[in-house]
GROMACS .gro file of C-alpha atoms in nm:
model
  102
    1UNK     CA    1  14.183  12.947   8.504
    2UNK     CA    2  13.929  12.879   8.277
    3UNK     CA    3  13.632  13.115   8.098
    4UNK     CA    4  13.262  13.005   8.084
    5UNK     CA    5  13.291  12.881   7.711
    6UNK     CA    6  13.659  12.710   7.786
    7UNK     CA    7  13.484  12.558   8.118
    8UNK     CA    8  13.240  12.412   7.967
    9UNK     CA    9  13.404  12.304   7.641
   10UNK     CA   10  13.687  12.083   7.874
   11UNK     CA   11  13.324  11.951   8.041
   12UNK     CA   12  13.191  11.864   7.688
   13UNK     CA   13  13.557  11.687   7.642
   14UNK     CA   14  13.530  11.467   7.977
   15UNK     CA   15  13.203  11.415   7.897
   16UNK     CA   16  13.300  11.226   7.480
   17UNK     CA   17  13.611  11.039   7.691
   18UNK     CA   18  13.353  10.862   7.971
   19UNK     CA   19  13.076  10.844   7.723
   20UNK     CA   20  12.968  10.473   7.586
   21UNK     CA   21  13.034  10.505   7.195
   22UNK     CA   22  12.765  10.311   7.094
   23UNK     CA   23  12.487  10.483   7.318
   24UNK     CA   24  12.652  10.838   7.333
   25UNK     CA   25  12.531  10.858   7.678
   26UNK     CA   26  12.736  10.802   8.030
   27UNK     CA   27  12.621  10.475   8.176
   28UNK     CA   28  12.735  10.258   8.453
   29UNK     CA   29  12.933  10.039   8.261
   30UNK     CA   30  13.123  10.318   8.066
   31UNK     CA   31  13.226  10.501   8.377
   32UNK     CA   32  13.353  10.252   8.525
   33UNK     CA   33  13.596  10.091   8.231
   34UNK     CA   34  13.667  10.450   8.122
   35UNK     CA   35  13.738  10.598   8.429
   36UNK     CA   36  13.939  10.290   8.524
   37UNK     CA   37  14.104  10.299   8.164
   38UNK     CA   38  14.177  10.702   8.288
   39UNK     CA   39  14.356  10.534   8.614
   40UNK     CA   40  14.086  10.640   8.823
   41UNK     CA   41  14.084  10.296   9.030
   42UNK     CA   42  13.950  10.431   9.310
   43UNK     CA   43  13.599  10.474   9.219
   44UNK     CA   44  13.417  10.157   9.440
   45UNK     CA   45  13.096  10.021   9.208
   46UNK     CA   46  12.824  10.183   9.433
   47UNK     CA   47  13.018  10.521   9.426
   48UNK     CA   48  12.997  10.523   9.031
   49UNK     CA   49  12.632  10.443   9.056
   50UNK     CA   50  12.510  10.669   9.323
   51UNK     CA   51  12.705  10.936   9.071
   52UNK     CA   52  12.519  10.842   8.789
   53UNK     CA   53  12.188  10.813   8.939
   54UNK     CA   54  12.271  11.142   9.150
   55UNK     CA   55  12.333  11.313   8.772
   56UNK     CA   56  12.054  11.118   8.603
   57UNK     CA   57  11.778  11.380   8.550
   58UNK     CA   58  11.539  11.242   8.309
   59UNK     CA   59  11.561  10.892   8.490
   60UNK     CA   60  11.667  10.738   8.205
   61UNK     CA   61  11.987  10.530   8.402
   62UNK     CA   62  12.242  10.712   8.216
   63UNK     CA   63  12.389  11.072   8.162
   64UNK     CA   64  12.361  11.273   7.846
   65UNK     CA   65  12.604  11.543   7.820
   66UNK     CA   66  12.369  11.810   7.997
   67UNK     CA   67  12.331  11.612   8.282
   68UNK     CA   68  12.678  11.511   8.316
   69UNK     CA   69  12.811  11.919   8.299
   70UNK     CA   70  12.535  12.006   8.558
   71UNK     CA   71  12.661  11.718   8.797
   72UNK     CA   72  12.995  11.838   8.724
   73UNK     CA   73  12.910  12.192   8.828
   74UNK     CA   74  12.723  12.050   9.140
   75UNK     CA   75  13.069  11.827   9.233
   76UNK     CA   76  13.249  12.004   9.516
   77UNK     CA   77  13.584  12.170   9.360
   78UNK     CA   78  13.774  11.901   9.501
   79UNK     CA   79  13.653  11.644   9.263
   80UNK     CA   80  13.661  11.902   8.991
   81UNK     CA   81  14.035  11.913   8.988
   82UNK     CA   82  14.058  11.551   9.021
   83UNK     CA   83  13.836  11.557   8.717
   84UNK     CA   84  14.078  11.793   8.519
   85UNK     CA   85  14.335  11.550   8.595
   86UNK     CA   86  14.208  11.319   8.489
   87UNK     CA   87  14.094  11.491   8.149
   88UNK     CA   88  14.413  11.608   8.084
   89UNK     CA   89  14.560  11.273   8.136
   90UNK     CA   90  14.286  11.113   7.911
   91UNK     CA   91  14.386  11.419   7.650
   92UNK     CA   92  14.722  11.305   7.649
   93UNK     CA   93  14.662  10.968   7.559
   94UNK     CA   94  14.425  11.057   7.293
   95UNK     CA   95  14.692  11.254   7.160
   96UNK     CA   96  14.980  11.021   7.137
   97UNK     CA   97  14.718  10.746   7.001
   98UNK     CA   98  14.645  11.015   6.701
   99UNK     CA   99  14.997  11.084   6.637
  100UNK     CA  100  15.089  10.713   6.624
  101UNK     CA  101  14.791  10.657   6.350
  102UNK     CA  102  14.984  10.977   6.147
   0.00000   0.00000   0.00000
C-alpha cells in the first residue's frame, strides 16, 4: 500500500510514461500509442477521448500532470489497479531499455 507522497509520486511516473515528449502534456494521440505501446489494447478511440476531455480542466484538449493525478484520483479503484499495472509494466521496460544503454 502506498503513502500520500509514494501515491502520488507513482501518479507523477504514469503521468511522464503517457505524456507526449514534445508537448509535455497528455493528448489524444499520446494516450493512445503509449497506452497501446503499455499493451493496453483495449482502450476503443472514443473511450481515450471522453478520458481526456473528462480530465481536461482548463479546456485546453490535453492533460497536464495536475489534471491527469486528479482524474486518476476520480477513476474508480478498479481502473486504478489496472493503471498500476500497467505502470509497473511500463517501469519495467524503462528499466531494461536503461540497462541495455549501460
Amino acid at each position: 500500500n502506498l503513502g500520500g507522497s509514494d501515491f502520488m509520486a507513482e501518479l507523477s511516473n504514469g503521468f511522464r510514461l503517457l505524456a507526449d515528449p514534445q508537448s509535455g502534456v497528455i493528448n489524444v494521440e499520446s494516450l493512445r500509442k503509449n497506452s497501446a505501446m503499455l499493451g493496453v489494447n483495449s482502450l476503443t478511440d472514443s473511450e481515450i477521448e471522453a478520458m481526456v476531455k473528462e480530465g481536461d480542466l482548463d479546456g485546453d484538449g490535453a492533460l497536464n500532470e495536475h489534471e491527469f493525478c486528479v482524474l486518476m484520483i476520480r477513476l474508480s479503484p478498479c481502473f486504478m489497479n489496472e493503471a498500476q499495472k500497467w505502470l509497473e509494466k511500463a517501469l519495467v521496460q524503462e528499466l531494461e531499455e536503461t540497462l541495455k544503454t549501460m
